[in-house]
Amino acid sequence: MAARHVLTIDGPAASGKSSTAQWVARTLGWRHVDSGSLYRAATFARMQAPGAPETWTEGSVLSGAAGIGLAPVEGSFIPTLGGQPLGEEIRAPDVTAEVSRVARMSGVRQWVNRVVQQAAQGHDVVVDGRDMGTVVFPDASLKVWLVADPWERARRRLQQRLGRRPSDEEIAAETDELVQRDSRDATQTVQARDAVLIDTTYLTQPEQVERIAALARAVSAKR
Ligand code: CDP
């Protein structure tokens, strides 16, 4: 059997990594692993125990994370807590507000990286996050760095969340939130030197998926 292929998609907040990664994986028939969903699940799990976020220790986050698993769903995975699937609750604003705090804990990063590597083991995979192409899969066959203008990222995220066209005021407030989260995540967000930069500001989702799938096919054909 040919060597397995790993495609990493990293980039700033709400650049469309997860939805693109999932779609690309489906197009290629590969597996998808979303590392951000694990940071979100760990944050959500810690929120179920007492204590204000400022008092959270790495140990208390990791003990909450001990109840987290990954359940395979249609070529991808969803996090579970105590065996129950976690859905939209891990994308709620209160989780998003605290996730960077949890993502800065080195023990939590090691835990996520281990879970991601186990889920990817032995398969052709598309993995997405902030540091997949640098820390977790430095030898990936293809690395993509996905970016978009902050205003456009905010507009897309709101459209998805609200299911309607957001106002300029709403987009402005969301842009501010995204830019602040990018800044909080800056140390763990690392562009690999050998990553292909794709700016999706003026691309539709099918266009960006096709571009990345085409790159993946080109790389696979060489090996
Ligand atoms: O989709 P969005 O960019 O909003 O977030 P996500 O990919 O679900 O990631 C949520 C949070 O997890 C980020 O804000 C980071 O704090 C953290 N994260 C990380 O530190 N490293 C990763 N590889 C993935 C996510």
CSV table of C-alpha atoms and ligand atoms in Angstrom, one decimal:
chain,number,residue,atom,x,y,z
A,1,MET,CA,0.0,0.0,0.0
A,2,ALA,CA,1.2,3.5,-0.8
A,3,ALA,CA,2.3,5.7,2.1
A,4,ARG,CA,-0.5,7.4,3.8
A,5,HIS,CA,-1.3,11.0,3.1
A,6,VAL,CA,-1.8,13.8,5.6
A,7,LEU,CA,-3.2,17.1,4.6
A,8,THR,CA,-3.1,19.8,7.2
A,9,ILE,CA,-5.3,22.9,7.1
A,10,ASP,CA,-4.3,25.6,9.6
A,11,GLY,CA,-5.2,29.3,10.0
A,12,PRO,CA,-6.8,32.0,12.2
A,13,ALA,CA,-10.2,31.9,13.8
A,14,ALA,CA,-13.2,31.3,11.6
A,15,SER,CA,-11.2,31.1,8.4
A,16,GLY,CA,-13.5,28.1,7.4
A,17,LYS,CA,-10.9,25.4,8.2
A,18,SER,CA,-13.3,22.8,9.7
A,19,SER,CA,-16.1,23.0,7.1
A,20,THR,CA,-13.5,23.1,4.3
A,21,ALA,CA,-11.5,20.2,5.8
A,22,GLN,CA,-14.6,18.1,6.2
A,23,TRP,CA,-15.7,18.7,2.6
A,24,VAL,CA,-12.2,18.1,1.2
A,25,ALA,CA,-12.0,14.9,3.1
A,26,ARG,CA,-15.3,13.7,1.7
A,27,THR,CA,-14.3,14.7,-1.8
A,28,LEU,CA,-11.0,12.7,-1.5
A,29,GLY,CA,-12.5,9.8,0.5
A,30,TRP,CA,-10.1,10.6,3.4
A,31,ARG,CA,-10.8,10.9,7.1
A,32,HIS,CA,-11.3,14.3,8.8
A,33,VAL,CA,-10.0,15.2,12.3
A,34,ASP,CA,-10.9,18.6,13.8
A,35,SER,CA,-8.4,19.5,16.6
A,36,GLY,CA,-10.3,22.7,17.6
A,37,SER,CA,-13.3,20.6,18.5
A,38,LEU,CA,-11.2,18.9,21.2
A,39,TYR,CA,-10.0,22.2,22.7
A,40,ARG,CA,-13.7,23.3,22.7
A,41,ALA,CA,-14.8,20.0,24.3
A,42,ALA,CA,-12.1,20.3,27.0
A,43,THR,CA,-13.4,23.8,27.7
A,44,PHE,CA,-17.0,22.7,27.8
A,45,ALA,CA,-16.2,19.8,30.1
A,46,ARG,CA,-14.3,22.1,32.5
A,47,MET,CA,-17.3,24.4,32.6
A,48,GLN,CA,-19.5,21.6,34.0
A,49,ALA,CA,-17.4,21.7,37.2
A,50,PRO,CA,-17.4,24.5,39.7
A,51,GLY,CA,-14.9,27.4,39.7
A,52,ALA,CA,-14.5,30.7,37.7
A,53,PRO,CA,-12.4,30.4,34.5
A,54,GLU,CA,-9.6,32.5,36.1
A,55,THR,CA,-9.1,29.8,38.7
A,56,TRP,CA,-8.9,26.8,36.3
A,57,THR,CA,-5.8,24.8,36.6
A,58,GLU,CA,-4.3,22.6,33.9
A,59,GLY,CA,-5.0,19.6,36.2
A,60,SER,CA,-8.7,20.4,36.6
A,61,VAL,CA,-9.0,20.9,32.8
A,62,LEU,CA,-7.3,17.6,32.1
A,63,SER,CA,-9.4,15.7,34.6
A,64,GLY,CA,-12.6,17.0,32.8
A,65,ALA,CA,-10.9,16.0,29.5
A,66,ALA,CA,-10.5,12.5,30.8
A,67,GLY,CA,-14.2,12.0,30.0
A,68,ILE,CA,-13.8,13.1,26.4
A,69,GLY,CA,-13.7,10.6,23.4
A,70,LEU,CA,-14.1,10.8,19.7
A,71,ALA,CA,-17.0,9.0,17.9
A,72,PRO,CA,-16.6,8.3,14.2
A,73,VAL,CA,-19.4,9.9,12.1
A,74,GLU,CA,-19.4,9.8,8.3
A,75,GLY,CA,-15.7,10.0,7.7
A,76,SER,CA,-15.2,12.5,10.5
A,77,PHE,CA,-15.3,12.5,14.3
A,78,ILE,CA,-17.4,14.3,16.9
A,79,PRO,CA,-16.3,14.7,20.5
A,80,THR,CA,-18.2,12.8,23.2
A,81,LEU,CA,-18.3,13.6,26.9
A,82,GLY,CA,-19.2,10.6,29.2
A,83,GLY,CA,-20.1,8.8,26.0
A,84,GLN,CA,-22.7,11.4,25.0
A,85,PRO,CA,-22.1,13.2,21.6
A,86,LEU,CA,-21.2,16.9,21.9
A,87,GLY,CA,-22.9,19.1,19.3
A,88,GLU,CA,-23.4,22.9,19.0
A,89,GLU,CA,-22.9,23.4,22.7
A,90,ILE,CA,-19.1,23.4,22.2
A,91,ARG,CA,-19.5,26.3,19.7
A,92,ALA,CA,-21.5,28.5,22.1
A,93,PRO,CA,-20.1,32.0,22.8
A,94,ASP,CA,-19.3,31.2,26.5
A,95,VAL,CA,-17.1,28.3,25.3
A,96,THR,CA,-15.5,30.4,22.5
A,97,ALA,CA,-14.7,33.1,25.1
A,98,GLU,CA,-12.6,30.7,27.3
A,99,VAL,CA,-11.2,28.3,24.8
A,100,SER,CA,-7.9,30.2,24.3
A,101,ARG,CA,-7.2,30.0,28.0
A,102,VAL,CA,-7.4,26.2,27.9
A,103,ALA,CA,-5.5,26.0,24.6
A,104,ARG,CA,-2.5,27.8,26.2
A,105,MET,CA,-2.0,24.9,28.7
A,106,SER,CA,0.8,22.8,27.5
A,107,GLY,CA,-0.6,19.6,29.1
A,108,VAL,CA,-3.9,20.2,27.2
A,109,ARG,CA,-2.0,20.7,24.0
A,110,GLN,CA,-0.2,17.4,24.5
A,111,TRP,CA,-3.5,15.6,25.2
A,112,VAL,CA,-5.1,17.1,22.0
A,113,ASN,CA,-2.1,16.2,19.9
A,114,ARG,CA,-2.2,12.6,21.1
A,115,VAL,CA,-5.9,12.2,20.5
A,116,VAL,CA,-5.6,13.7,17.0
A,117,GLN,CA,-2.6,11.4,16.1
A,118,GLN,CA,-4.5,8.3,17.4
A,119,ALA,CA,-7.6,9.2,15.3
A,120,ALA,CA,-5.4,9.8,12.2
A,121,GLN,CA,-3.4,6.6,12.7
A,122,GLY,CA,-3.1,4.5,9.5
A,123,HIS,CA,-5.5,6.6,7.4
A,124,ASP,CA,-5.3,9.2,4.7
A,125,VAL,CA,-6.5,12.2,6.7
A,126,VAL,CA,-7.3,15.9,6.6
A,127,VAL,CA,-6.6,17.5,9.9
A,128,ASP,CA,-7.4,21.1,10.8
A,129,GLY,CA,-6.4,23.5,13.5
A,130,ARG,CA,-3.7,26.1,14.3
A,131,ASP,CA,-0.5,24.0,14.5
A,132,MET,CA,-1.2,20.7,12.7
A,133,GLY,CA,1.4,21.4,10.0
A,134,THR,CA,4.1,22.5,12.4
A,135,VAL,CA,3.8,20.6,15.7
A,136,VAL,CA,1.6,17.6,15.1
A,137,PHE,CA,2.3,16.6,11.5
A,138,PRO,CA,5.5,18.3,10.4
A,139,ASP,CA,6.0,15.7,7.7
A,140,ALA,CA,2.5,16.1,6.2
A,141,SER,CA,2.3,15.6,2.4
A,142,LEU,CA,0.4,18.9,1.9
A,143,LYS,CA,0.0,21.9,4.2
A,144,VAL,CA,-2.5,24.6,3.6
A,145,TRP,CA,-2.7,27.9,5.5
A,146,LEU,CA,-6.2,29.3,5.1
A,147,VAL,CA,-6.8,33.0,5.6
A,148,ALA,CA,-9.5,35.5,4.9
A,149,ASP,CA,-10.1,39.2,5.6
A,150,PRO,CA,-11.4,39.5,9.3
A,151,TRP,CA,-14.6,41.3,8.2
A,152,GLU,CA,-15.5,38.6,5.8
A,153,ARG,CA,-14.7,35.9,8.4
A,154,ALA,CA,-17.0,37.6,10.9
A,155,ARG,CA,-19.7,38.0,8.2
A,156,ARG,CA,-19.6,34.2,7.4
A,157,ARG,CA,-19.5,33.1,11.0
A,158,LEU,CA,-22.6,35.3,11.8
A,159,GLN,CA,-24.5,34.2,8.7
A,160,GLN,CA,-23.9,30.6,9.7
A,161,ARG,CA,-24.9,31.2,13.4
A,162,LEU,CA,-27.9,33.5,12.8
A,163,GLY,CA,-29.2,31.9,9.6
A,164,ARG,CA,-29.8,35.4,8.1
A,165,ARG,CA,-27.8,38.4,6.7
A,166,PRO,CA,-26.0,40.1,9.6
A,167,SER,CA,-26.0,43.9,9.9
A,168,ASP,CA,-22.8,46.0,9.6
A,169,GLU,CA,-23.0,46.6,13.4
A,170,GLU,CA,-23.2,42.9,14.2
A,171,ILE,CA,-20.3,42.2,11.8
A,172,ALA,CA,-18.2,45.0,13.4
A,173,ALA,CA,-18.7,43.5,16.9
A,174,GLU,CA,-17.9,40.0,15.7
A,175,THR,CA,-14.8,41.2,13.8
A,176,ASP,CA,-13.6,42.7,17.1
A,177,GLU,CA,-14.2,39.4,18.9
A,178,LEU,CA,-12.3,37.4,16.2
A,179,VAL,CA,-9.3,39.7,16.1
A,180,GLN,CA,-9.0,39.5,19.9
A,181,ARG,CA,-9.2,35.7,19.8
A,182,ASP,CA,-6.5,35.7,17.0
A,183,SER,CA,-4.3,37.7,19.3
A,184,ARG,CA,-4.9,35.4,22.3
A,185,ASP,CA,-4.2,32.4,20.1
A,186,ALA,CA,-1.1,33.9,18.4
A,187,THR,CA,1.5,31.8,20.1
A,188,GLN,CA,-0.1,28.5,19.2
A,189,THR,CA,-1.0,29.6,15.6
A,190,VAL,CA,2.0,28.8,13.4
A,191,GLN,CA,2.3,28.9,9.7
A,192,ALA,CA,4.5,26.2,8.4
A,193,ARG,CA,7.2,27.4,6.0
A,194,ASP,CA,6.1,24.9,3.4
A,195,ALA,CA,2.4,25.7,3.6
A,196,VAL,CA,0.4,26.8,0.6
A,197,LEU,CA,-1.4,30.0,1.5
A,198,ILE,CA,-5.0,30.3,0.3
A,199,ASP,CA,-6.9,33.5,0.8
A,200,THR,CA,-10.6,32.7,0.7
A,201,THR,CA,-11.9,36.3,1.0
A,202,TYR,CA,-13.1,36.3,-2.6
A,203,LEU,CA,-13.6,32.5,-3.1
A,204,THR,CA,-16.8,30.6,-2.6
A,205,GLN,CA,-16.7,27.5,-0.5
A,206,PRO,CA,-16.9,25.1,-3.5
A,207,GLU,CA,-14.0,27.0,-5.1
A,208,GLN,CA,-11.8,26.7,-2.1
A,209,VAL,CA,-12.6,23.0,-1.6
A,210,GLU,CA,-11.8,22.3,-5.3
A,211,ARG,CA,-8.5,24.2,-5.1
A,212,ILE,CA,-7.4,22.2,-2.0
A,213,ALA,CA,-8.6,18.9,-3.4
A,214,ALA,CA,-6.7,19.6,-6.6
A,215,LEU,CA,-3.5,20.3,-4.7
A,216,ALA,CA,-4.0,17.1,-2.7
A,217,ARG,CA,-4.5,15.1,-5.9
A,218,ALA,CA,-1.3,16.6,-7.4
A,219,VAL,CA,0.7,15.7,-4.3
A,220,SER,CA,-0.8,12.2,-4.1
A,221,ALA,CA,0.0,11.6,-7.8
A,222,LYS,CA,3.7,12.3,-7.2
A,223,ARG,CA,4.1,9.7,-4.4
B,1,CDP,O1,-13.4,27.5,14.0
B,1,CDP,P1,-12.7,28.4,14.9
B,1,CDP,O2,-11.5,29.0,14.3
B,1,CDP,O3,-13.5,29.4,15.6
B,1,CDP,O4,-12.1,27.6,16.2
B,1,CDP,P2,-11.6,26.2,16.3
B,1,CDP,O5,-10.8,25.7,15.2
B,1,CDP,O6,-12.8,25.3,16.7
B,1,CDP,O7,-10.7,26.3,17.6
B,1,CDP,C1,-11.1,26.8,18.8
B,1,CDP,C2,-10.0,27.2,19.6
B,1,CDP,O8,-9.1,26.1,19.9
B,1,CDP,C3,-9.0,28.3,19.0
B,1,CDP,O9,-9.5,29.6,19.3
B,1,CDP,C4,-7.7,28.0,19.7
B,1,CDP,O10,-7.6,28.6,21.0
B,1,CDP,C5,-7.8,26.5,20.0
B,1,CDP,N1,-7.0,25.7,19.0
B,1,CDP,C6,-5.6,25.6,19.2
B,1,CDP,O11,-5.1,26.2,20.1
B,1,CDP,N2,-4.9,24.7,18.4
B,1,CDP,C7,-5.5,24.0,17.4
B,1,CDP,N3,-4.7,23.2,16.7
B,1,CDP,C8,-6.9,24.1,17.2
B,1,CDP,C9,-7.6,25.0,18.0
